[in-house]
CSV table of C-alpha atoms in Angstrom, one decimal:
chain,number,residue,atom,x,y,z
A,222,MET,CA,0.0,0.0,0.0
A,223,THR,CA,1.3,3.5,-0.8
A,224,SER,CA,1.9,6.2,1.7
A,225,PRO,CA,-1.2,8.3,0.8
A,226,GLY,CA,-3.3,5.3,1.6
A,227,MET,CA,-1.7,4.8,5.0
A,228,THR,CA,-2.1,8.6,5.7
A,229,ALA,CA,-5.8,8.3,4.9
A,230,ALA,CA,-6.2,5.1,7.0
A,231,THR,CA,-4.5,6.9,9.9
A,232,ALA,CA,-6.5,10.1,9.5
A,233,GLY,CA,-9.7,7.9,9.4
A,234,ARG,CA,-8.6,6.1,12.5
A,235,VAL,CA,-8.0,9.3,14.4
A,236,LEU,CA,-11.4,10.7,13.3
A,237,ARG,CA,-13.1,7.4,14.4
A,238,GLN,CA,-11.5,7.8,17.8
A,239,LEU,CA,-12.9,11.3,18.0
A,240,ARG,CA,-16.4,10.0,16.9
A,241,HIS,CA,-16.5,7.8,19.9
A,242,ASP,CA,-16.0,10.8,22.1
A,243,PRO,CA,-19.0,13.1,21.4
A,244,ARG,CA,-18.3,15.4,24.3
A,245,THR,CA,-14.9,16.3,22.9
A,246,ILE,CA,-16.5,17.0,19.5
A,247,ALA,CA,-19.2,19.2,21.1
A,248,MET,CA,-16.6,21.2,23.0
A,249,MET,CA,-14.3,21.5,19.9
A,250,VAL,CA,-17.2,22.9,17.8
A,251,LEU,CA,-19.0,25.1,20.3
A,252,VAL,CA,-16.5,26.4,22.9
A,253,PRO,CA,-14.8,28.9,20.5
A,254,SER,CA,-18.2,30.4,19.6
A,255,LEU,CA,-19.2,30.7,23.2
A,256,LEU,CA,-15.9,32.3,24.2
A,257,LEU,CA,-16.2,34.7,21.3
A,258,GLY,CA,-19.7,35.6,22.5
A,259,LEU,CA,-18.2,36.5,25.9
A,260,LEU,CA,-15.7,38.9,24.1
A,261,TYR,CA,-18.6,40.3,22.1
A,262,LEU,CA,-20.6,41.1,25.3
A,263,LEU,CA,-17.4,42.6,26.9
A,264,TRP,CA,-17.0,45.3,24.2
A,265,LYS,CA,-20.6,45.6,23.0
A,266,ASP,CA,-21.5,48.8,24.8
A,267,LEU,CA,-18.1,50.5,24.6
A,268,PRO,CA,-17.9,53.3,22.0
A,269,THR,CA,-15.5,53.0,19.0
A,270,PRO,CA,-13.6,56.2,18.1
A,271,PRO,CA,-14.8,57.3,14.6
A,272,GLY,CA,-12.7,56.0,11.7
A,273,GLN,CA,-11.3,53.1,13.7
A,274,THR,CA,-12.0,49.3,13.7
A,275,SER,CA,-14.0,48.4,16.8
A,276,THR,CA,-12.1,46.5,19.4
A,277,PHE,CA,-14.2,43.4,19.0
A,278,ASP,CA,-13.7,43.3,15.3
A,279,ARG,CA,-10.0,43.4,15.8
A,280,ILE,CA,-9.7,41.0,18.7
A,281,GLY,CA,-12.5,38.7,17.6
A,282,LEU,CA,-11.0,38.2,14.2
A,283,THR,CA,-7.6,37.4,15.7
A,284,MET,CA,-9.3,34.9,18.1
A,285,LEU,CA,-10.6,33.0,15.0
A,286,GLY,CA,-6.9,32.1,14.4
A,287,ILE,CA,-5.9,31.5,18.0
A,288,PHE,CA,-8.7,29.2,19.1
A,289,PRO,CA,-7.9,26.4,16.5
A,290,PHE,CA,-4.2,26.7,17.2
A,291,VAL,CA,-4.6,26.3,21.0
A,292,VAL,CA,-7.3,23.6,20.8
A,293,MET,CA,-5.5,21.5,18.3
A,294,PHE,CA,-2.2,21.9,20.1
A,295,LEU,CA,-3.7,20.5,23.3
A,296,VAL,CA,-5.7,17.7,21.7
A,297,THR,CA,-2.8,16.5,19.5
A,298,SER,CA,-0.2,16.6,22.2
A,299,ILE,CA,-2.4,14.5,24.5
A,300,ALA,CA,-3.3,12.1,21.7
A,301,MET,CA,0.3,11.5,20.7
A,302,LEU,CA,1.3,11.1,24.3
A,303,ARG,CA,-1.3,8.4,24.6
A,304,GLU,CA,0.1,6.7,21.6
A,305,ARG,CA,3.5,6.7,23.2
A,306,THR,CA,2.4,5.5,26.7
A,307,SER,CA,-0.1,2.9,25.5
A,308,GLY,CA,2.4,1.0,23.4
A,309,THR,CA,0.5,1.6,20.1
A,310,LEU,CA,3.2,3.9,18.8
A,311,GLU,CA,5.9,1.2,19.3
A,312,ARG,CA,3.6,-1.2,17.6
A,313,LEU,CA,2.9,1.1,14.7
A,314,LEU,CA,6.6,1.6,14.2
A,315,THR,CA,6.9,-2.2,13.6
A,316,THR,CA,4.3,-2.0,10.8
A,317,PRO,CA,4.8,-0.7,7.3
A,318,LEU,CA,3.4,2.7,8.4
A,319,SER,CA,6.0,5.4,7.7
A,320,ARG,CA,6.6,8.1,10.2
A,321,PRO,CA,5.6,10.9,7.9
A,322,ALA,CA,2.4,9.0,7.0
A,323,LEU,CA,1.5,8.8,10.7
A,324,LEU,CA,2.1,12.5,11.4
A,325,PHE,CA,0.4,13.6,8.2
A,326,GLY,CA,-2.5,11.4,9.2
A,327,TYR,CA,-2.8,13.3,12.4
A,328,GLY,CA,-2.5,16.6,10.6
A,329,CYS,CA,-5.3,15.7,8.1
A,330,ALA,CA,-7.6,14.4,10.8
A,331,PHE,CA,-7.3,17.4,13.1
A,332,GLY,CA,-7.1,19.8,10.2
A,333,LEU,CA,-10.5,18.5,9.1
A,334,ALA,CA,-11.8,18.9,12.6
A,335,ALA,CA,-10.5,22.4,12.7
A,336,ALA,CA,-12.2,23.2,9.4
A,337,VAL,CA,-15.6,22.2,10.9
A,338,GLN,CA,-14.8,24.3,14.0
A,339,ALA,CA,-13.8,27.3,11.9
A,340,LEU,CA,-16.9,27.1,9.7
A,341,VAL,CA,-19.1,27.1,12.8
A,342,THR,CA,-17.2,29.8,14.6
A,343,VAL,CA,-16.9,32.1,11.6
A,344,GLY,CA,-20.6,31.6,10.9
A,345,VAL,CA,-21.7,32.4,14.4
A,346,ALA,CA,-19.2,35.4,14.7
A,347,THR,CA,-20.5,37.1,11.5
A,348,THR,CA,-24.2,36.5,12.0
A,349,VAL,CA,-24.8,36.5,15.7
A,350,TYR,CA,-22.0,38.8,16.9
A,351,ASP,CA,-21.9,41.0,13.8
A,352,LEU,CA,-18.1,40.6,13.4
A,353,GLU,CA,-17.1,42.7,10.4
A,354,VAL,CA,-14.5,41.3,8.0
A,355,ALA,CA,-13.7,43.3,4.8
A,356,GLY,CA,-12.3,40.3,2.9
A,357,SER,CA,-13.5,36.8,2.1
A,358,LEU,CA,-14.8,34.6,4.9
A,359,ALA,CA,-13.4,31.6,3.1
A,360,LEU,CA,-9.9,33.0,3.6
A,361,VAL,CA,-10.6,33.4,7.3
A,362,VAL,CA,-11.5,29.7,7.4
A,363,LEU,CA,-8.4,28.8,5.4
A,364,ILE,CA,-6.1,30.7,7.8
A,365,ALA,CA,-7.9,29.0,10.8
A,366,VAL,CA,-7.2,25.6,9.3
A,367,VAL,CA,-3.5,26.4,8.5
A,368,ASP,CA,-3.3,27.7,12.1
A,369,ALA,CA,-4.8,24.5,13.4
A,370,ILE,CA,-2.3,22.4,11.4
A,371,LEU,CA,0.5,24.5,13.0
A,372,GLY,CA,-1.0,23.6,16.4
A,373,VAL,CA,-1.1,19.9,15.4
A,374,ALA,CA,2.5,20.0,14.3
A,375,LEU,CA,3.8,21.8,17.4
A,376,GLY,CA,1.6,19.4,19.6
A,377,LEU,CA,3.2,16.4,18.0
A,378,LEU,CA,6.6,17.8,18.5
A,379,ALA,CA,5.9,18.9,22.1
A,380,SER,CA,4.6,15.4,23.1
A,381,ALA,CA,8.1,14.0,22.5
A,382,PHE,CA,9.3,16.1,25.4
A,383,ALA,CA,6.5,15.1,27.8
A,384,SER,CA,6.5,11.9,29.7
A,385,SER,CA,3.2,12.5,31.4
A,386,GLU,CA,-0.2,14.2,30.8
A,387,PHE,CA,0.7,16.7,33.5
A,388,GLN,CA,3.8,17.8,31.6
A,389,ALA,CA,2.0,17.7,28.2
A,390,VAL,CA,-0.8,20.2,29.3
A,391,GLN,CA,1.9,22.5,30.7
A,392,PHE,CA,3.5,22.8,27.4
A,393,MET,CA,0.4,24.6,26.3
A,394,PRO,CA,1.3,27.9,28.2
A,395,VAL,CA,4.9,27.4,27.4
A,396,ILE,CA,4.4,27.2,23.6
A,397,VAL,CA,1.2,29.2,23.1
A,398,LEU,CA,1.2,32.1,25.6
A,399,PRO,CA,4.5,33.8,24.5
A,400,GLN,CA,3.3,33.6,20.9
A,401,PHE,CA,0.0,35.1,21.9
A,402,PHE,CA,1.6,37.9,24.0
A,403,LEU,CA,4.0,38.9,21.2
A,404,CYS,CA,1.7,38.4,18.2
A,405,GLY,CA,0.8,42.1,18.1
A,406,LEU,CA,-2.7,41.9,19.6
A,407,LEU,CA,-1.9,43.2,23.1
A,408,VAL,CA,0.7,45.7,22.0
A,409,PRO,CA,1.2,46.7,18.3
A,410,ARG,CA,4.4,45.1,17.1
A,411,GLU,CA,6.0,48.4,16.0
A,412,GLN,CA,5.6,49.7,19.6
A,413,MET,CA,7.5,46.7,21.1
A,414,ALA,CA,11.1,46.9,22.3
A,415,GLY,CA,13.4,46.0,19.4
A,416,TRP,CA,14.5,42.6,20.8
A,417,LEU,CA,10.9,41.7,21.6
A,418,GLN,CA,10.0,42.5,18.0
A,419,ALA,CA,12.8,40.3,16.8
A,420,VAL,CA,11.4,37.5,18.9
A,421,SER,CA,8.0,38.2,17.6
A,422,ASP,CA,9.4,38.0,14.0
A,423,VAL,CA,10.4,34.3,14.4
A,424,LEU,CA,7.1,33.2,16.1
A,425,PRO,CA,4.7,31.7,13.6
A,426,LEU,CA,1.5,32.8,15.3
A,427,THR,CA,2.6,36.4,14.5
A,428,TYR,CA,2.1,35.7,10.8
A,429,ALA,CA,-1.2,34.0,11.4
A,430,VAL,CA,-2.5,37.0,13.2
A,431,ASP,CA,-1.1,39.3,10.6
A,432,ALA,CA,-2.8,37.3,7.8
A,433,LEU,CA,-6.2,37.6,9.6
A,434,GLN,CA,-5.8,41.3,10.0
A,435,GLU,CA,-5.0,41.6,6.3
A,436,VAL,CA,-8.3,39.8,5.5
A,437,GLY,CA,-10.1,42.1,8.0
A,438,ARG,CA,-8.7,45.2,6.3
A,439,SER,CA,-8.9,44.6,2.6
A,440,THR,CA,-11.6,43.3,0.4
A,441,GLU,CA,-9.1,41.5,-2.0
A,442,PRO,CA,-6.5,39.0,-0.8
A,443,THR,CA,-3.2,40.8,-0.5
A,444,GLY,CA,0.3,39.5,-1.2
A,445,THR,CA,1.3,40.1,2.4
A,446,MET,CA,-1.6,37.7,3.4
A,447,TRP,CA,-0.4,34.9,1.1
A,448,ALA,CA,3.2,35.4,2.3
A,449,ASP,CA,2.0,35.2,5.9
A,450,ILE,CA,0.0,32.0,5.2
A,451,ALA,CA,3.1,30.5,3.5
A,452,VAL,CA,5.2,31.3,6.6
A,453,VAL,CA,2.7,29.6,8.9
A,454,ALA,CA,2.5,26.6,6.6
A,455,GLY,CA,6.3,26.4,6.4
A,456,ALA,CA,6.6,26.5,10.2
A,457,ALA,CA,4.0,23.7,10.4
A,458,ALA,CA,6.0,21.6,7.9
A,459,LEU,CA,9.2,22.3,9.8
A,460,ALA,CA,7.6,21.2,13.1
A,461,LEU,CA,6.3,18.1,11.5
A,462,ALA,CA,9.7,17.2,10.1
A,463,LEU,CA,11.2,17.7,13.6
A,464,ALA,CA,8.5,15.7,15.2
A,465,ALA,CA,9.2,12.8,12.7
A,466,GLY,CA,12.8,13.0,14.0
A,467,THR,CA,11.6,12.4,17.5
A,468,LEU,CA,9.9,9.1,16.6
A,469,ARG,CA,12.6,6.6,17.3
A,470,ARG,CA,12.0,3.1,16.1
A,471,ARG,CA,14.5,1.7,18.5
A,472,THR,CA,14.4,2.7,22.1
A,473,SER,CA,16.2,1.5,25.2
B,296,MET,CA,17.4,-21.5,7.1
B,297,ASP,CA,16.3,-20.5,10.7
B,298,ALA,CA,13.7,-17.9,11.0
B,299,VAL,CA,15.4,-16.1,13.9
B,300,VAL,CA,19.1,-16.2,14.6
B,301,VAL,CA,20.5,-14.4,17.6
B,302,ARG,CA,24.3,-14.3,18.0
B,303,ASP,CA,26.1,-13.0,21.1
B,304,LEU,CA,23.3,-10.5,21.9
B,305,VAL,CA,24.0,-8.1,24.8
B,306,VAL,CA,21.4,-5.5,25.8
B,307,GLU,CA,21.8,-3.0,28.6
B,308,ARG,CA,19.1,-0.8,30.1
B,309,GLY,CA,20.7,1.9,32.1
B,310,ARG,CA,23.5,0.2,34.0
B,311,ARG,CA,21.8,-3.1,34.2
B,312,ARG,CA,22.8,-5.8,31.7
B,313,VAL,CA,19.4,-7.3,30.7
B,314,LEU,CA,20.6,-9.9,28.2
B,315,GLN,CA,24.1,-11.3,28.4
B,316,HIS,CA,25.7,-12.9,25.4
B,317,LEU,CA,22.6,-14.7,24.1
B,318,ASP,CA,22.9,-17.3,21.3
B,319,PHE,CA,20.0,-19.2,19.8
B,320,SER,CA,18.1,-19.8,16.7
B,321,ALA,CA,14.4,-20.5,16.1
B,322,PRO,CA,13.5,-23.0,13.3
B,323,PRO,CA,10.8,-21.9,10.7
B,324,GLY,CA,7.3,-23.3,10.9
B,325,ARG,CA,7.6,-24.1,14.6
B,326,VAL,CA,6.4,-22.7,17.9
B,327,THR,CA,9.4,-21.7,20.0
B,328,GLY,CA,8.5,-21.0,23.6
B,329,LEU,CA,10.5,-18.4,25.6
B,330,LEU,CA,10.1,-19.3,29.2
B,331,GLY,CA,11.4,-17.9,32.4
B,332,PRO,CA,10.3,-15.9,35.4
B,333,SER,CA,9.2,-12.4,35.2
B,334,GLY,CA,12.3,-10.1,34.9
B,335,SER,CA,14.4,-12.7,33.1
B,336,GLY,CA,14.6,-10.7,29.9
B,337,LYS,CA,11.9,-12.3,27.8
B,338,SER,CA,10.3,-9.1,26.7
B,339,THR,CA,13.6,-7.4,26.0
B,340,LEU,CA,14.6,-10.3,23.8
B,341,MET,CA,11.4,-10.1,21.9
B,342,ARG,CA,11.8,-6.4,21.4
B,343,ALA,CA,15.3,-7.1,20.0
B,344,VAL,CA,13.8,-9.6,17.6
B,345,VAL,CA,11.2,-7.1,16.2
B,346,GLY,CA,13.9,-4.5,16.1
B,347,VAL,CA,12.6,-1.9,18.6
B,348,GLN,CA,15.2,-2.5,21.2
B,349,ARG,CA,18.5,-0.7,21.2
B,350,VAL,CA,21.1,-3.4,21.6
B,351,ARG,CA,24.6,-3.1,23.0
B,352,SER,CA,26.3,-5.7,20.8
B,353,GLY,CA,25.6,-8.8,18.9
B,354,LYS,CA,23.5,-9.7,15.9
B,355,VAL,CA,19.8,-10.5,15.4
B,356,THR,CA,18.8,-11.9,12.0
B,357,VAL,CA,15.1,-12.3,11.2
B,358,LEU,CA,14.0,-14.1,8.1
B,359,GLY,CA,17.4,-13.5,6.6
B,360,GLU,CA,17.5,-9.8,7.2
B,361,PRO,CA,18.8,-7.7,10.2
B,362,ALA,CA,16.1,-7.3,12.8
B,363,GLY,CA,14.1,-4.1,12.3
B,364,SER,CA,14.8,-3.8,8.5
B,365,PRO,CA,12.1,-2.0,6.6
B,366,GLY,CA,11.5,-5.1,4.5
B,367,LEU,CA,10.5,-7.1,7.6
B,368,ARG,CA,7.7,-4.8,8.6
B,369,THR,CA,5.1,-6.7,6.5
B,370,ARG,CA,6.5,-10.0,7.4
B,371,VAL,CA,6.8,-9.8,11.2
B,372,GLY,CA,3.8,-9.4,13.6
B,373,TYR,CA,4.4,-8.3,17.2
B,374,VAL,CA,2.0,-8.4,20.1
B,375,THR,CA,3.2,-6.7,23.3
B,376,GLN,CA,2.5,-7.9,26.7
B,377,ALA,CA,0.2,-5.0,27.6
B,378,PRO,CA,-2.5,-4.9,24.8
B,379,SER,CA,-1.4,-2.2,22.4
B,380,VAL,CA,-4.7,-1.4,20.7
B,381,TYR,CA,-6.8,1.8,20.8
B,382,ALA,CA,-9.2,1.6,23.8
B,383,ASP,CA,-11.4,4.3,22.2
B,384,LEU,CA,-12.1,2.2,19.0
B,385,THR,CA,-14.1,-0.9,18.6
B,386,VAL,CA,-12.4,-4.3,18.1
B,387,ARG,CA,-13.4,-4.2,14.4
B,388,GLU,CA,-12.1,-0.6,13.9
B,389,ASN,CA,-8.8,-1.6,15.4
B,390,ALA,CA,-8.5,-4.6,13.2
B,391,ARG,CA,-9.4,-2.7,10.1
B,392,TYR,CA,-6.9,0.0,10.8
B,393,PHE,CA,-4.0,-2.5,11.2
B,394,ALA,CA,-5.4,-4.4,8.2
B,395,ALA,CA,-5.1,-1.2,6.1
B,396,LEU,CA,-1.5,-0.7,7.3
B,397,TYR,CA,-0.6,-4.2,6.1
B,398,GLY,CA,-2.4,-3.6,2.8
B,399,ARG,CA,-5.3,-5.9,3.6
B,400,GLY,CA,-9.0,-5.2,3.3
B,401,ALA,CA,-11.9,-5.2,5.7
B,402,PRO,CA,-12.7,-9.0,5.1
B,403,ALA,CA,-9.3,-9.9,6.4
B,404,ALA,CA,-9.8,-7.8,9.4
B,405,ASP,CA,-13.2,-9.4,10.2
B,406,ALA,CA,-11.7,-12.9,9.7
B,407,ALA,CA,-8.9,-12.1,12.2
B,408,VAL,CA,-11.4,-10.9,14.8
B,409,ALA,CA,-13.4,-14.1,14.3
B,410,ASP,CA,-10.1,-16.1,14.6
B,411,VAL,CA,-9.5,-14.9,18.1
B,412,GLY,CA,-13.1,-15.6,19.1
B,413,LEU,CA,-14.2,-11.9,19.3
B,414,ALA,CA,-16.8,-11.9,16.5
B,415,ASP,CA,-19.6,-11.3,19.0
B,416,ALA,CA,-17.6,-8.4,20.6
B,417,ALA,CA,-16.5,-6.9,17.3
B,418,HIS,CA,-18.7,-3.8,17.8
B,419,GLN,CA,-17.7,-3.1,21.4
B,420,LEU,CA,-15.1,-0.5,22.4
B,421,VAL,CA,-11.9,-2.1,23.4
B,422,GLY,CA,-11.9,0.0,26.5
B,423,ASN,CA,-15.1,-1.8,27.7
B,424,LEU,CA,-13.7,-5.3,27.2
B,425,SER,CA,-12.2,-7.6,29.8
B,426,GLY,CA,-8.4,-7.9,30.1
B,427,GLY,CA,-8.4,-11.2,28.3
B,428,GLN,CA,-10.5,-9.9,25.5
B,429,ARG,CA,-8.3,-6.9,25.0
B,430,GLY,CA,-5.3,-9.2,24.7
B,431,ARG,CA,-7.1,-11.1,22.0
B,432,ALA,CA,-8.1,-7.9,20.2
B,433,SER,CA,-4.4,-7.0,20.2
B,434,LEU,CA,-3.5,-10.4,18.8
B,435,ALA,CA,-6.1,-10.0,16.0
B,436,CYS,CA,-4.3,-6.8,14.9
B,437,ALA,CA,-1.1,-8.9,14.4
B,438,LEU,CA,-2.8,-11.9,12.8
B,439,VAL,CA,-4.5,-9.7,10.2
B,440,GLY,CA,-1.2,-9.1,8.5
B,441,GLU,CA,-0.6,-12.9,8.1
B,442,PRO,CA,3.0,-12.5,9.2
B,443,GLU,CA,5.7,-15.1,8.5
B,444,LEU,CA,7.0,-14.5,12.0
B,445,LEU,CA,4.7,-13.9,14.9
B,446,VAL,CA,6.3,-12.6,18.1
B,447,LEU,CA,3.8,-12.9,21.0
B,448,ASP,CA,4.7,-11.6,24.5
B,449,GLU,CA,2.7,-13.5,27.1
B,450,PRO,CA,-0.5,-13.8,24.9
B,451,THR,CA,-2.4,-16.0,27.3
B,452,VAL,CA,-2.2,-14.0,30.5
B,453,GLY,CA,-5.6,-13.6,32.1
B,454,LEU,CA,-7.3,-16.1,29.8
B,455,ASP,CA,-9.6,-18.9,31.1
B,456,PRO,CA,-8.2,-22.4,30.5
B,457,VAL,CA,-10.6,-23.1,27.6
B,458,LEU,CA,-9.5,-20.0,25.7
B,459,ARG,CA,-5.8,-20.7,26.5
B,460,VAL,CA,-6.1,-24.2,24.9
B,461,GLU,CA,-7.9,-22.7,21.9
B,462,LEU,CA,-5.2,-20.1,21.4
B,463,TRP,CA,-2.4,-22.7,21.7
B,464,GLU,CA,-4.2,-24.8,19.1
B,465,ARG,CA,-4.4,-21.8,16.9
B,466,PHE,CA,-0.7,-21.2,17.3
B,467,ALA,CA,0.0,-24.8,16.3
B,468,ALA,CA,-2.3,-24.4,13.3
B,469,LEU,CA,-0.4,-21.2,12.2
B,470,ALA,CA,2.9,-23.1,12.6
B,471,ALA,CA,1.5,-26.0,10.6
B,472,ALA,CA,0.6,-23.5,7.8
B,473,GLY,CA,4.3,-22.4,7.7
B,474,ALA,CA,4.5,-19.5,10.1
B,475,THR,CA,7.1,-19.2,12.8
B,476,LEU,CA,6.0,-18.3,16.3
B,477,LEU,CA,8.1,-17.0,19.2
B,478,VAL,CA,5.8,-17.1,22.2
B,479,SER,CA,6.8,-16.1,25.7
B,480,SER,CA,5.2,-17.4,28.9
B,481,HIS,CA,5.9,-17.7,32.5
B,482,VAL,CA,3.6,-20.6,32.9
B,483,MET,CA,5.5,-23.9,32.6
B,484,ASP,CA,2.5,-26.0,31.6
B,485,GLU,CA,2.3,-24.0,28.4
B,486,ALA,CA,5.8,-25.1,27.6
B,487,ALA,CA,4.4,-28.5,26.8
B,488,ARG,CA,2.7,-27.0,23.7
B,489,CYS,CA,5.9,-25.7,22.2
B,490,ASP,CA,8.1,-27.5,19.7
B,491,ARG,CA,11.2,-25.8,21.0
B,492,LEU,CA,11.9,-24.3,24.4
B,493,LEU,CA,14.3,-21.5,25.4
B,494,LEU,CA,14.6,-21.2,29.2
B,495,LEU,CA,15.8,-17.8,30.2
B,496,ARG,CA,16.9,-16.8,33.6
B,497,ASP,CA,18.6,-13.5,34.6
B,498,GLY,CA,19.2,-12.6,31.0
B,499,ALA,CA,21.1,-15.7,30.2
B,500,LEU,CA,20.0,-18.8,28.3
B,501,LEU,CA,19.6,-21.7,30.8
B,502,ALA,CA,18.6,-24.3,28.2
B,503,ASP,CA,17.8,-24.5,24.5
B,504,THR,CA,15.8,-27.7,24.5
B,505,THR,CA,12.4,-29.4,23.7
B,506,PRO,CA,9.7,-30.4,26.1
B,507,SER,CA,10.7,-34.1,26.0
B,508,ARG,CA,14.4,-33.3,26.4
B,509,LEU,CA,13.6,-31.0,29.3
B,510,ARG,CA,11.7,-33.8,31.0
B,511,ALA,CA,14.6,-36.2,30.6
B,512,ASP,CA,17.3,-33.7,31.7
B,513,GLY,CA,15.2,-32.5,34.6
B,514,ARG,CA,14.3,-36.1,35.5
B,515,SER,CA,10.6,-35.2,35.9
B,516,GLU,CA,7.4,-35.6,33.9
B,517,ASP,CA,6.4,-32.2,35.3
B,518,LEU,CA,8.0,-29.4,33.3
B,519,GLU,CA,7.9,-27.0,36.2
B,520,GLN,CA,9.8,-29.5,38.3
B,521,ALA,CA,12.2,-30.3,35.5
B,522,PHE,CA,12.9,-26.5,35.1
B,523,LEU,CA,13.6,-26.2,38.8
B,524,THR,CA,16.0,-29.1,38.7
B,525,LEU,CA,17.9,-27.4,35.9
B,526,VAL,CA,17.9,-24.1,37.7
B,527,ARG,CA,19.3,-25.7,40.9
B,528,ALA,CA,21.9,-27.6,38.9
B,529,SER,CA,23.1,-24.5,37.2
B,530,GLU,CA,23.2,-22.6,40.5
B,531,GLY,CA,25.2,-25.5,42.0
B,532,ALA,CA,27.6,-25.4,39.1
B,533,ALA,CA,28.0,-21.6,39.5
B,534,ALA,CA,28.6,-21.9,43.2
């Protein structure tokens, strides 16, 4: 059997595992919309200075990229840790399944889950919470999915450095929060200290947030946006390659 | 040609030497039993045979290739001691996934599930099964690839006597059909069902024998008693 077939079989298996866990599916699909609602209510009655984007439009749009990243990072790092601790990973590595096929399988499965999540969240945000986006909503969904795949890739990588669930969940703040703090949402990037800006330049979430803000501002897709998406996708590919390197067939 | 050839194998875990200069070979189309107390190195040896164990020195050749070679992945099936299947999938979903990895279809998966006597439980989640059923689900996921060499680590733990006999009959049938089996156990009465016996103690091979030869050497019809006699004799020789 070829590698695409095994990638598909693995993605199907991961999705089937998800299907047996309806509460996780419900949380994955609904929690971002509910949290976004909370943000909407937070800023609803605050005035927006004329000529500026409202705070909710700016932050809500950014959140559409951050939710899938965080959720998929957590879900994937735990799922992969379970593969390692249950012995299924060691078993898989004795089968013809290649390591990239295993990792891409995870990427496809959770990327698909992220697409469903993004469709629901974007739908709710633009209809119920009146989130205004100048550009195409399809592009927002695309960026959310690429972000989710980045989360999957970093989660797969992080799980290699965790030997327990306690450690795995704590990688979330370590990997996610610095990227969130420095992505330009809390303080505009051009107002950061030079070295912080340099750190921000090498963090992939910065580009995801920038891509979303491009879509929020301009009706037509911009070159900057495509370049941002390419950076995020490249970072995800790099993290997947590094994660493949952490899957050792032989262990002591 | 022997299906498994191990030459001067040394494995260390941390500072402990788990296997010390092991030599043996397993003939094809036979059930070779790996017997010894818990902690004697059985699992480590099996891991070395399937090529997931880092070894210090020595050579492990499986079906003519170095253990762990990519070409062996479709030809060797491995069942770990703890059932390594997905608890959040049904028995059938597990078998179908492993079938896909071995390039087999759904009918092969369903046949493997039936072969281990789990046809009635095929739609149950593995996490809801008893320990013995889980072990059999794990076995089905190895059988589905129809491997030439099947490495089974304590496959009958926790099974009732009837099922144990059934599984051993199944192993004999697989061997009769040409497969080679390497099966570990710490229950000596299962040794009687093997064609060949490797007795392992403290990481060293105490005897490479057959059930009838063990009975003769240990001067007892009871294999457990014969094993004990050999252990005492070797300890006497060492002292």
